[in-house]
Amino acid sequence: MIVGTAGHIDHGKTALVRALTGIDTDRLPEEKRRGITIDLGFAPLDLPNVGVAGVVDVPGHEAFVRTMLAGATGIDLALLVIAADEGVMPQTREHLAILGLLGIRGGVVALTKSDLVEPDWLDLVRLDVADVLAGTAMADAPMVATSVVTGAGLPALREALAAAAADVSARRDDDVFRMPIDRVFTIRGTGTVITGTVWSGSIGRDDVVRVMPDDKTVRVRGLQAHGTAIDRAKPGTRLAVALAGIDHDALTRGAVLVSEGGWHASRVLRADLTLLGNTVAALSPRASVRFHLGTTEVGARVVTPGGALSPGETKPGRVVLDAPVVVRAGDRFVIRGGSPVSTLGGGVVVDPHPAHRRARPWTAQHDSFDARLSLALREAGGEGLGIADLPVRLGASPSDVAACLEKHKDVLRIGARIFDRAYRDELVSSLAEAVARHHQRNPLDAGVLLQTIRARVVGRSELLDDAVRTAVISGHLETIENGLVRRTGWRPTLSNDQTDLKATLAGALRTAGPEPPSLGELSAAHGPSVVPIIRMLEREGTIVPVESDRYYDAGALTALVDRLRNGMIGGREYTPSELRDVIGLSRKYLIPFLEYCDRRGITERRSTGRVLHGT
Ligand SMILES: Nc1nc2c(ncn2[C@@H]2O[C@H](COP(=O)(O)OP(=O)(O)O)[C@@H](O)[C@H]2O)c(=O)[nH]1
Ligand SMILES: [Mg+2]
């Protein structure tokens, strides 16, 4: 449980934290070198029936905002501090806006320095504050007047915090692990130590985790929470982690510790973007801003299609980052800019890895996991999505993802990936159409090579396999020998002329016997239908290719082979000219015929001639 303080400078945040916890967070930086047990800006706060919460409080407005942002999903509760003598001030409003942008819903308001004002005044301040809070993230927060001088209101504040903490839903630890790193240091004897707040999932001693965005693998040597060594840490824990296998220098604030798999750095992300209502100007398209998410801060450009983002407006767009950042769908981020720097707005990550080309912004209404999954599947087309990537890509726990995949009607699961079922069905139609077109253009072909039509559609090979299988099962296509497919029931059909030509060609080859004309000669004499009809005769076994462009009548070829066999004595080597005498062919036909016999294993070629095979 992490409590984040917020409020205008000098309104008494640090004094209040000291009164509640006994720790002076303003003095912590000096004590930082004392090591792992002292966590910069975090003070342990005992809450009745809740346990120890970590309260984050750091000095200085800029540092403060950064720490709040670093807390993002790390902060469970906000403690908004407003001095009773001054009331709401500019930084109160900025911090309030940030709490809203970060999606922090629970909190308590402390009206500090109540000893400095009259009760009547305090009542007026209460009304004024309630007005400002109306419609914000803190609208329903209880208000407690406090004084660190008299001690008034402190027990009530502690109780209000405990009650609010009990209302905050427990974070799930059956989720992918992520912890943004906010500090890195070296401890003699321990090595590299980092600190941060566990945002999701859990981490245990000896776990192997990755440091992103550099993607280095490290082992967890030890864990400490609030100064005590522990074996496993749950989400929402302030944690110090000793790491093996990495140097202090290789780690920076802004890096993120994650569990294996599914996490990839993003350069472009899709988001619902909001510009705060009190900003003076619209955010022009492609405006340069600072992007804050967790402990990461990078330059970025915000791209909102259809023109500028106006004050108070929320619309879908893209964020183009100057450096790779590890984000997850559902993450809240803040954008700051201007001079002096102030909070301009922020957004919710809708898709950390949008498709490169067709990436159109998704609108805010696509907020259910099911709907986003359908959109992502559609965009992924023939590539599909890796199931292991979905918890990060679409922002749901692995078990929720698994449950959704079970019943989602669009999902076609093949191995470790999922595809859009409609895309697969379109592929089936495309394949069937490609085969039909081939039949139309080549009506005498038995079919088309599966390989050829697969090359005409787009998709991963496992999806194409599935589409072919589906086309066969659904009766669109049938596979025939030699890697050929055809429309189910399709047979080559001959016109009357072609039927005549088929007989003519078969007759011509039969008559020619051992010295048949080439395919070129036949085509020259009979026209372009010769080739497909010859192929058909070949498929039927009437004729046999001896060379690539010369076919023999099957009977004539058998007779020729017999003549060769009968004329040769086993074991004796024959030169080509001796074999010409045996079978009486001219050299032009003889050599290709002998090579055919070698290929078929009838004869065997030796250094000076041929022998009958096996003799
Ligand atoms: N009288 C009075 N002064 C307070 C109270 N709380 C804080 N202060 C004073 O207000 C000043 C600013 O307090 P600090 O905690 O540093 O404010 P921060 O900037 O919000 O952390 C200090 O001088 C405190 O002593 C209070 O309850 N009563
Ligand atoms: Mg302070």
XYZ file of C-alpha atoms and ligand atoms in Angstrom:
644
model
C 0.000 0.000 0.000
C 1.569 3.291 -1.104
C 0.259 6.688 0.025
C 1.343 9.653 -2.068
C 1.269 13.135 -0.560
C 0.237 16.041 -2.750
C -0.294 19.751 -2.286
C 1.138 23.235 -2.599
C 4.634 24.039 -1.312
C 4.845 24.922 2.388
C 1.330 23.689 3.072
C 2.708 21.238 5.606
C 3.144 17.915 3.783
C 6.487 17.074 5.347
C 5.434 18.227 8.812
C 2.334 16.051 8.570
C 4.275 12.979 7.431
C 6.675 13.531 10.329
C 3.784 13.832 12.773
C 2.255 10.604 11.453
C 5.400 8.496 11.038
C 8.135 10.131 13.091
C 10.261 10.372 9.962
C 11.557 13.604 8.512
C 11.502 12.986 4.791
C 13.329 16.278 4.181
C 16.356 14.830 5.973
C 16.352 11.498 4.174
C 18.581 12.515 1.265
C 21.471 13.162 3.647
C 21.004 9.753 5.138
C 20.759 8.009 1.798
C 24.365 6.792 1.898
C 23.559 4.798 5.011
C 22.252 2.220 2.616
C 19.499 -0.078 1.628
C 17.207 0.309 4.614
C 16.642 3.983 3.995
C 14.442 4.614 1.036
C 14.518 8.124 -0.343
C 11.316 9.934 0.454
C 9.415 6.913 1.700
C 8.311 6.763 5.318
C 6.584 3.705 6.786
C 3.141 4.524 8.194
C 1.294 2.139 10.489
C -2.406 2.022 9.647
C -4.811 0.246 12.002
C -6.113 -3.022 10.460
C -4.213 -2.366 7.235
C -0.557 -2.763 8.082
C 2.453 -0.737 7.058
C 1.917 1.644 4.166
C 4.728 3.578 2.479
C 4.222 7.330 2.376
C 6.047 9.128 -0.394
C 7.083 12.738 0.187
C 10.002 14.586 -1.373
C 10.998 18.263 -1.215
C 10.627 20.750 -4.091
C 7.773 21.099 -6.558
C 9.551 19.653 -9.636
C 11.052 16.727 -7.721
C 7.676 16.289 -6.159
C 5.822 16.044 -9.441
C 8.397 13.580 -10.766
C 7.962 11.406 -7.707
C 4.199 11.510 -8.034
C 4.508 10.515 -11.673
C 6.974 7.779 -10.802
C 4.338 6.504 -8.429
C 1.695 6.371 -11.168
C 0.248 2.888 -10.754
C 2.391 2.606 -7.648
C 0.258 5.044 -5.651
C -2.845 3.510 -4.107
C -4.007 6.474 -2.062
C -3.508 10.216 -2.219
C -3.054 12.420 0.844
C -3.915 15.876 -0.462
C -2.628 18.582 1.841
C -4.247 22.047 1.831
C -3.191 24.654 4.402
C -6.258 26.070 6.131
C -4.763 29.573 6.171
C -4.094 29.721 2.429
C -6.605 27.402 0.856
C -6.353 26.043 -2.688
C -3.242 27.264 -4.554
C -1.857 26.660 -8.101
C 0.214 23.604 -7.159
C -2.816 22.159 -5.352
C -4.630 22.303 -8.682
C -1.740 20.852 -10.674
C -1.315 17.957 -8.260
C -5.048 17.357 -8.271
C -4.989 17.252 -12.079
C -2.098 14.773 -12.006
C -3.991 12.522 -9.572
C -6.874 12.542 -12.036
C -4.627 11.800 -15.014
C -3.016 8.933 -13.124
C -6.409 7.486 -12.381
C -5.923 7.567 -8.613
C -9.404 7.411 -7.127
C -8.893 6.960 -3.407
C -7.661 9.592 -1.025
C -7.999 11.819 2.004
C -7.769 15.613 2.234
C -5.911 17.125 5.196
C -6.690 20.760 6.006
C -3.398 21.533 7.739
C -2.375 24.341 10.059
C -5.872 24.436 11.538
C -4.322 26.022 14.643
C -3.687 29.185 12.596
C -7.338 29.888 11.702
C -10.659 30.519 13.458
C -13.336 27.793 13.264
C -15.540 30.047 11.065
C -12.712 30.462 8.621
C -12.126 26.719 8.609
C -15.770 26.175 7.643
C -15.390 28.569 4.719
C -12.213 26.811 3.589
C -14.057 23.486 3.735
C -16.767 24.814 1.394
C -14.225 26.348 -0.929
C -12.178 23.115 -1.106
C -15.313 21.037 -1.703
C -16.090 23.308 -4.680
C -12.658 22.809 -6.177
C -12.735 19.060 -5.633
C -16.174 18.595 -7.169
C -15.834 16.611 -10.390
C -12.221 15.649 -9.695
C -10.619 12.384 -8.615
C -10.849 13.537 -4.978
C -14.493 14.613 -5.030
C -15.535 11.957 -2.517
C -12.453 12.131 -0.321
C -13.052 12.762 3.410
C -11.681 16.061 4.746
C -9.848 16.180 8.082
C -8.616 19.393 9.739
C -5.186 18.854 11.336
C -2.466 20.658 13.201
C 0.984 19.360 13.908
C 1.311 22.052 16.562
C -1.669 21.002 18.698
C -1.929 17.437 17.414
C -5.562 18.087 16.487
C -7.039 15.774 13.869
C -4.042 13.424 13.652
C -5.816 10.296 15.018
C -8.834 11.084 12.811
C -6.557 11.441 9.784
C -4.881 8.113 10.503
C -8.320 6.491 10.744
C -9.520 8.132 7.541
C -6.418 6.836 5.730
C -6.963 3.351 7.118
C -10.610 3.386 6.001
C -9.669 4.622 2.526
C -6.925 1.978 2.297
C -9.414 -0.748 3.168
C -11.569 0.440 0.254
C -8.779 0.237 -2.290
C -9.151 -3.066 -4.091
C -6.231 -5.390 -3.573
C -3.825 -5.556 -6.469
C -3.647 -8.882 -8.205
C -0.418 -10.761 -7.945
C -1.334 -13.339 -10.615
C -0.276 -10.791 -13.198
C 2.881 -10.127 -15.193
C 5.578 -8.588 -12.999
C 6.709 -4.990 -13.474
C 8.650 -2.607 -11.275
C 9.968 0.752 -12.493
C 13.418 1.466 -11.073
C 13.701 4.776 -9.212
C 17.121 4.419 -7.607
C 20.281 2.432 -8.275
C 23.248 2.117 -5.963
C 26.034 -0.222 -4.959
C 26.393 -1.684 -1.506
C 29.687 -3.186 -0.456
C 29.278 -6.924 -0.089
C 25.826 -6.925 -1.695
C 26.524 -5.424 -5.102
C 23.992 -3.691 -7.294
C 20.791 -2.686 -5.527
C 17.769 -0.985 -7.042
C 14.624 0.385 -5.448
C 11.141 0.868 -6.759
C 7.488 0.064 -6.199
C 6.073 -3.215 -7.524
C 3.354 -2.163 -9.961
C 1.985 -5.575 -10.864
C 2.688 -9.257 -10.360
C 5.154 -10.520 -7.833
C 8.872 -11.140 -7.578
C 10.787 -13.668 -5.507
C 14.346 -14.363 -4.482
C 16.318 -16.214 -7.204
C 13.796 -15.215 -9.879
C 15.247 -14.432 -13.281
C 13.956 -11.109 -14.530
C 14.763 -8.678 -17.329
C 15.855 -5.070 -17.254
C 14.082 -3.112 -19.997
C 14.333 -1.293 -22.351
C 17.912 -2.595 -22.781
C 16.649 -6.159 -22.316
C 19.284 -7.627 -20.030
C 18.633 -10.771 -18.009
C 19.449 -10.643 -14.301
C 18.913 -12.803 -11.223
C 17.343 -11.585 -7.989
C 19.802 -12.168 -5.135
C 17.706 -10.692 -2.383
C 14.665 -8.578 -1.526
C 13.991 -6.094 1.251
C 10.778 -4.286 2.135
C 10.812 -1.601 4.833
C 14.247 -2.776 5.919
C 13.361 -6.469 6.333
C 14.553 -9.276 4.087
C 11.653 -11.098 2.404
C 11.317 -14.055 0.005
C 8.557 -12.726 -2.207
C 7.008 -9.296 -2.755
C 3.457 -8.494 -3.796
C 2.271 -5.543 -5.900
C 2.174 -2.192 -4.133
C 5.311 -2.973 -2.110
C 8.190 -0.537 -1.786
C 11.118 -2.760 -2.497
C 14.900 -2.871 -2.591
C 16.210 -5.593 -4.904
C 19.786 -6.905 -4.988
C 20.630 -8.027 -8.513
C 23.266 -10.447 -9.772
C 24.681 -10.215 -13.237
C 24.472 -6.499 -13.807
C 26.631 -3.471 -13.135
C 25.516 -0.337 -11.394
C 26.399 1.642 -14.547
C 24.155 -0.459 -16.766
C 21.070 0.594 -14.795
C 19.439 3.987 -14.769
C 16.409 5.628 -13.328
C 13.722 5.068 -15.939
C 14.635 1.436 -16.518
C 12.025 -1.175 -15.662
C 12.333 -4.617 -14.124
C 9.918 -7.089 -15.749
C 9.192 -10.792 -15.811
C 10.227 -12.900 -18.780
C 8.299 -12.639 -22.028
C 5.668 -10.327 -23.417
C 7.436 -7.044 -22.675
C 8.856 -5.085 -25.569
C 9.999 -1.491 -25.748
C 7.749 0.880 -27.717
C 8.627 3.846 -29.913
C 5.065 4.624 -30.906
C 1.952 3.971 -28.919
C -1.729 4.463 -29.332
C -3.497 6.324 -26.548
C -6.551 8.235 -25.502
C -5.132 11.708 -24.948
C -6.504 14.398 -22.673
C -5.543 18.056 -22.527
C -6.308 19.667 -19.164
C -9.083 22.236 -19.180
C -6.988 24.978 -17.640
C -4.224 24.932 -20.272
C -4.106 28.177 -22.229
C -3.610 26.873 -25.737
C -4.605 23.877 -27.794
C -1.906 21.250 -28.295
C -0.956 21.573 -31.950
C -0.533 18.405 -34.009
C 2.950 16.901 -33.572
C 3.679 19.251 -30.668
C 6.802 18.408 -28.635
C 6.154 17.468 -25.021
C 7.767 15.558 -22.150
C 6.240 12.119 -21.678
C 6.196 10.764 -18.098
C 5.350 7.200 -17.256
C 6.581 5.732 -14.014
C 10.204 6.676 -13.539
C 10.628 7.217 -17.272
C 10.706 10.686 -18.769
C 11.379 11.134 -22.488
C 10.680 13.688 -25.194
C 7.701 12.848 -27.381
C 5.388 14.173 -30.040
C 1.669 13.852 -29.746
C -0.176 13.147 -32.989
C -3.924 13.605 -32.952
C -5.588 13.057 -36.304
C -8.084 15.700 -37.343
C -6.273 18.673 -35.822
C -5.177 20.049 -32.496
C -6.225 18.792 -29.089
C -8.266 21.541 -27.420
C -8.224 22.345 -23.705
C -10.483 19.937 -21.847
C -10.737 17.578 -24.803
C -10.019 13.837 -24.862
C -9.414 12.071 -28.128
C -7.565 9.093 -29.546
C -4.149 9.631 -31.056
C -0.596 8.446 -31.136
C 2.461 9.299 -29.084
C 5.788 9.130 -30.915
C 8.587 8.699 -28.359
C 12.159 9.979 -28.714
C 13.502 6.890 -26.938
C 12.148 3.387 -26.368
C 9.874 3.037 -23.343
C 8.301 -0.038 -21.787
C 4.546 0.453 -21.501
C 1.475 -1.674 -21.119
C -2.086 -1.125 -22.323
C -4.043 0.648 -19.596
C -0.988 2.542 -18.325
C -1.594 6.164 -17.375
C 0.931 8.760 -18.419
C 1.297 12.503 -18.032
C 2.533 15.009 -20.576
C 4.233 18.176 -19.441
C 5.711 21.078 -21.327
C 5.774 24.816 -21.782
C 7.891 27.346 -19.971
C 7.901 27.242 -17.062
C 7.201 23.530 -17.281
C 3.723 22.530 -16.219
C 1.376 19.607 -16.588
C -0.476 19.837 -19.901
C -2.444 16.644 -19.797
C -1.951 12.934 -20.167
C -3.558 9.805 -21.358
C -4.209 6.117 -21.170
C -2.200 3.711 -23.302
C -4.607 1.830 -25.535
C -2.042 -0.161 -27.508
C 1.704 -0.154 -26.828
C 2.534 -1.825 -30.158
C 0.186 -0.554 -32.850
C 0.542 -2.059 -36.340
C 3.007 -0.028 -38.344
C 1.124 1.083 -41.373
C -2.558 0.842 -40.871
C -2.422 2.116 -37.291
C -5.547 4.168 -37.021
C -6.399 5.536 -33.629
C -8.846 3.479 -31.695
C -11.480 5.460 -29.935
C -12.015 5.644 -26.225
C -15.130 3.524 -26.483
C -13.038 0.435 -27.194
C -12.363 -0.059 -23.564
C -13.309 -3.684 -23.091
C -10.632 -6.324 -23.470
C -12.838 -8.225 -25.913
C -13.273 -5.195 -28.155
C -9.581 -4.322 -28.148
C -8.689 -7.933 -28.886
C -10.976 -7.910 -31.934
C -9.382 -4.699 -33.216
C -5.850 -5.920 -32.634
C -6.639 -9.218 -34.380
C -8.116 -7.438 -37.362
C -5.054 -5.216 -37.695
C -2.654 -8.107 -37.249
C -4.200 -9.836 -40.304
C -2.124 -12.766 -41.519
C 0.583 -12.143 -38.915
C -1.697 -12.818 -35.958
C -0.733 -12.125 -32.359
C 1.518 -14.051 -29.975
C -0.542 -15.219 -27.000
C 2.370 -14.539 -24.626
C 2.333 -10.869 -25.688
C -1.357 -10.263 -24.967
C -1.250 -9.423 -21.226
C 1.056 -6.479 -21.948
C -0.285 -5.631 -25.389
C -3.907 -5.478 -24.284
C -3.564 -4.918 -20.552
C -5.090 -7.938 -18.811
C -3.743 -10.622 -16.507
C -2.631 -13.880 -18.162
C -5.558 -15.767 -16.613
C -8.073 -13.162 -17.848
C -6.508 -13.378 -21.304
C -6.795 -17.165 -21.282
C -10.449 -17.018 -20.177
C -11.257 -14.513 -22.916
C -9.546 -16.523 -25.657
C -11.660 -19.536 -24.726
C -14.940 -17.882 -25.609
C -14.055 -15.101 -28.031
C -15.801 -15.729 -31.314
C -13.184 -13.994 -33.492
C -10.245 -15.962 -32.148
C -8.655 -18.725 -34.181
C -5.877 -20.278 -32.135
C -3.011 -22.017 -33.905
C -0.133 -23.089 -31.675
C 1.169 -20.130 -29.682
C -0.567 -17.505 -31.843
C -4.085 -16.321 -32.473
C -5.576 -15.049 -35.720
C -8.747 -13.337 -36.814
C -11.149 -16.080 -37.820
C -12.681 -13.830 -40.489
C -9.237 -13.283 -42.002
C -8.725 -17.049 -42.226
C -12.119 -17.445 -43.871
C -11.197 -14.773 -46.407
C -7.977 -16.667 -47.091
C -9.977 -19.816 -47.788
C -12.058 -17.911 -50.350
C -8.971 -16.287 -51.878
C -7.257 -19.633 -52.261
C -10.361 -21.186 -53.830
C -10.677 -18.215 -56.196
C -7.009 -18.402 -57.186
C -7.437 -22.077 -58.019
C -10.624 -21.341 -59.970
C -8.827 -18.648 -61.956
C -6.059 -21.085 -62.761
C -8.572 -23.661 -64.005
C -10.205 -21.036 -66.174
C -6.930 -19.971 -67.749
C -5.511 -23.484 -68.039
C -8.520 -25.716 -68.578
C -6.366 -28.688 -69.573
C -4.222 -28.645 -66.405
C -5.084 -31.224 -63.775
C -4.618 -28.627 -61.026
C -2.281 -25.992 -59.721
C 0.724 -26.329 -57.460
C -0.333 -25.577 -53.874
C 2.926 -23.701 -53.500
C 1.972 -21.362 -56.325
C -1.359 -20.307 -54.871
C 0.043 -20.038 -51.331
C 2.498 -17.489 -52.669
C -0.430 -15.319 -53.799
C -1.927 -14.759 -50.328
C -0.467 -13.068 -47.247
C -0.050 -14.832 -43.932
C 2.206 -16.860 -41.680
C 2.766 -20.411 -42.859
C 0.797 -21.984 -39.977
C -2.225 -19.865 -40.926
C -1.918 -20.808 -44.614
C -1.704 -24.484 -43.636
C -4.878 -24.023 -41.629
C -6.616 -22.210 -44.501
C -5.732 -24.991 -46.956
C -6.925 -27.606 -44.469
C -10.153 -25.673 -43.965
C -10.629 -25.302 -47.730
C -10.302 -29.062 -48.093
C -12.544 -29.918 -45.129
C -15.213 -27.465 -46.252
C -15.183 -28.978 -49.731
C -13.741 -25.983 -51.620
C -10.529 -27.665 -52.714
C -9.079 -31.112 -53.018
C -5.452 -32.102 -53.085
C -4.242 -34.433 -55.801
C -0.850 -36.003 -56.416
C 2.443 -34.128 -56.799
C 1.547 -31.136 -54.617
C -1.338 -30.149 -56.885
C -4.730 -28.884 -55.752
C -7.941 -28.351 -57.689
C -11.493 -27.193 -57.103
C -13.358 -30.147 -55.703
C -14.688 -32.306 -58.547
C -12.953 -30.300 -61.237
C -11.668 -32.240 -64.283
C -9.857 -30.925 -67.364
C -12.310 -30.717 -70.259
C -11.516 -30.860 -73.954
C -13.331 -29.191 -76.816
C -14.071 -31.302 -79.911
C -11.053 -29.830 -81.676
C -8.879 -30.576 -78.688
C -10.169 -34.144 -78.531
C -9.186 -34.527 -82.189
C -5.807 -32.961 -81.549
C -5.196 -35.311 -78.641
C -5.766 -38.300 -80.939
C -3.593 -36.767 -83.638
C -0.681 -36.191 -81.272
C -0.889 -39.640 -79.721
C -1.008 -41.136 -83.207
C 1.923 -39.051 -84.429
C 4.126 -40.176 -81.540
C 3.076 -43.798 -81.934
C 3.873 -43.737 -85.633
C 7.209 -42.035 -85.101
C 8.238 -44.862 -82.758
C 11.892 -44.617 -81.659
C 12.542 -41.222 -83.298
C 9.610 -38.945 -82.300
C 9.313 -35.202 -83.092
C 10.136 -32.643 -80.362
C 7.532 -30.602 -78.507
C 8.663 -27.539 -80.477
C 8.093 -29.305 -83.766
C 4.655 -30.519 -82.675
C 3.646 -27.026 -81.473
C 4.822 -25.487 -84.730
C 2.672 -27.942 -86.631
C -0.458 -27.992 -84.415
C -0.626 -24.755 -82.378
C -0.585 -23.660 -78.723
C -2.875 -26.378 -77.332
C -0.121 -28.937 -77.898
C 1.691 -28.423 -74.585
C -1.309 -28.874 -72.235
C -2.588 -31.824 -74.260
C 0.840 -33.465 -74.235
C 0.852 -33.025 -70.419
C -2.536 -34.649 -70.297
C -1.313 -37.621 -72.361
C 1.693 -37.818 -70.032
C -0.596 -37.867 -66.951
C -2.616 -40.623 -68.558
C 0.579 -42.644 -69.161
C 0.167 -42.754 -72.956
C 3.446 -40.980 -73.568
C 6.695 -40.591 -71.571
C 9.212 -37.708 -71.589
C 12.700 -38.882 -72.484
C 14.056 -35.362 -72.813
C 12.463 -32.176 -71.502
C 11.010 -31.413 -74.934
C 10.671 -34.890 -76.402
C 8.033 -37.481 -75.598
C 7.903 -41.112 -76.675
C 4.891 -43.261 -77.161
C 4.939 -45.506 -74.066
C 4.770 -48.727 -76.109
C 7.528 -47.622 -78.472
C 9.738 -46.723 -75.509
C 9.231 -50.114 -73.842
C 10.098 -51.847 -77.115
C 13.258 -49.768 -77.424
C 14.344 -50.561 -73.854
C 13.724 -54.265 -74.499
C 15.802 -54.107 -77.629
C 18.659 -52.554 -75.652
C 18.457 -55.133 -72.870
C 18.372 -58.029 -75.286
C 21.329 -56.721 -77.267
C 23.647 -56.255 -74.265
C 25.654 -58.981 -72.516
C 25.656 -58.586 -68.735
C 28.851 -57.184 -67.238
C 30.313 -55.968 -70.517
C 30.989 -52.283 -71.151
C 29.578 -50.768 -74.347
C 30.672 -47.534 -75.989
C 27.922 -45.323 -77.469
C 28.789 -46.334 -80.986
C 28.526 -50.036 -80.075
C 25.106 -49.352 -78.578
C 24.044 -47.500 -81.704
C 24.727 -50.722 -83.570
C 22.650 -52.643 -80.982
C 19.516 -50.534 -81.246
C 20.058 -48.672 -84.467
C 19.271 -45.059 -83.448
C 20.904 -41.997 -84.866
C 23.192 -40.129 -82.456
C 20.660 -37.282 -81.974
C 18.201 -39.750 -80.368
C 20.696 -42.202 -78.990
C 22.448 -40.069 -76.353
C 19.254 -38.667 -74.713
C 17.746 -42.174 -74.740
C 20.845 -43.638 -73.036
C 20.797 -40.872 -70.438
C 17.132 -41.682 -69.837
C 18.113 -45.329 -69.326
C 20.844 -44.253 -66.870
C 18.307 -42.192 -64.900
C 15.855 -45.045 -64.799
C 18.567 -47.463 -63.633
C 18.359 -49.622 -66.756
C 21.977 -48.953 -67.642
C 24.885 -47.716 -65.602
C 27.481 -45.313 -66.832
C 31.135 -46.197 -66.287
C 34.344 -44.386 -67.311
C 34.515 -45.739 -70.832
C 30.991 -46.904 -71.529
C 27.764 -48.408 -70.177
C 26.880 -51.743 -68.631
C 23.469 -53.245 -67.983
C 22.527 -52.203 -64.458
C 23.348 -54.722 -61.750
C 25.764 -56.775 -63.866
N 1.281 26.394 12.720
C 1.486 25.357 11.987
N 2.498 25.346 11.138
C 2.693 24.264 10.375
C 1.854 23.158 10.442
N 2.267 22.230 9.532
C 3.366 22.748 8.943
N 3.617 23.978 9.424
C 4.737 24.824 9.018
O 4.623 25.170 7.660
C 5.903 25.234 7.045
C 5.983 24.343 5.860
O 5.831 22.990 6.234
P 6.370 21.790 5.390
O 5.921 20.568 6.076
O 7.831 21.909 5.153
O 5.603 22.029 4.061
P 5.728 21.251 2.678
O 6.489 22.110 1.744
O 4.326 21.058 2.217
O 6.415 19.942 2.960
C 6.905 24.827 8.134
O 7.483 25.976 8.665
C 6.061 24.108 9.139
O 6.557 24.245 10.457
C 0.746 23.201 11.333
O -0.060 22.285 11.468
N 0.617 24.317 12.096
Mg 8.056 19.112 2.107
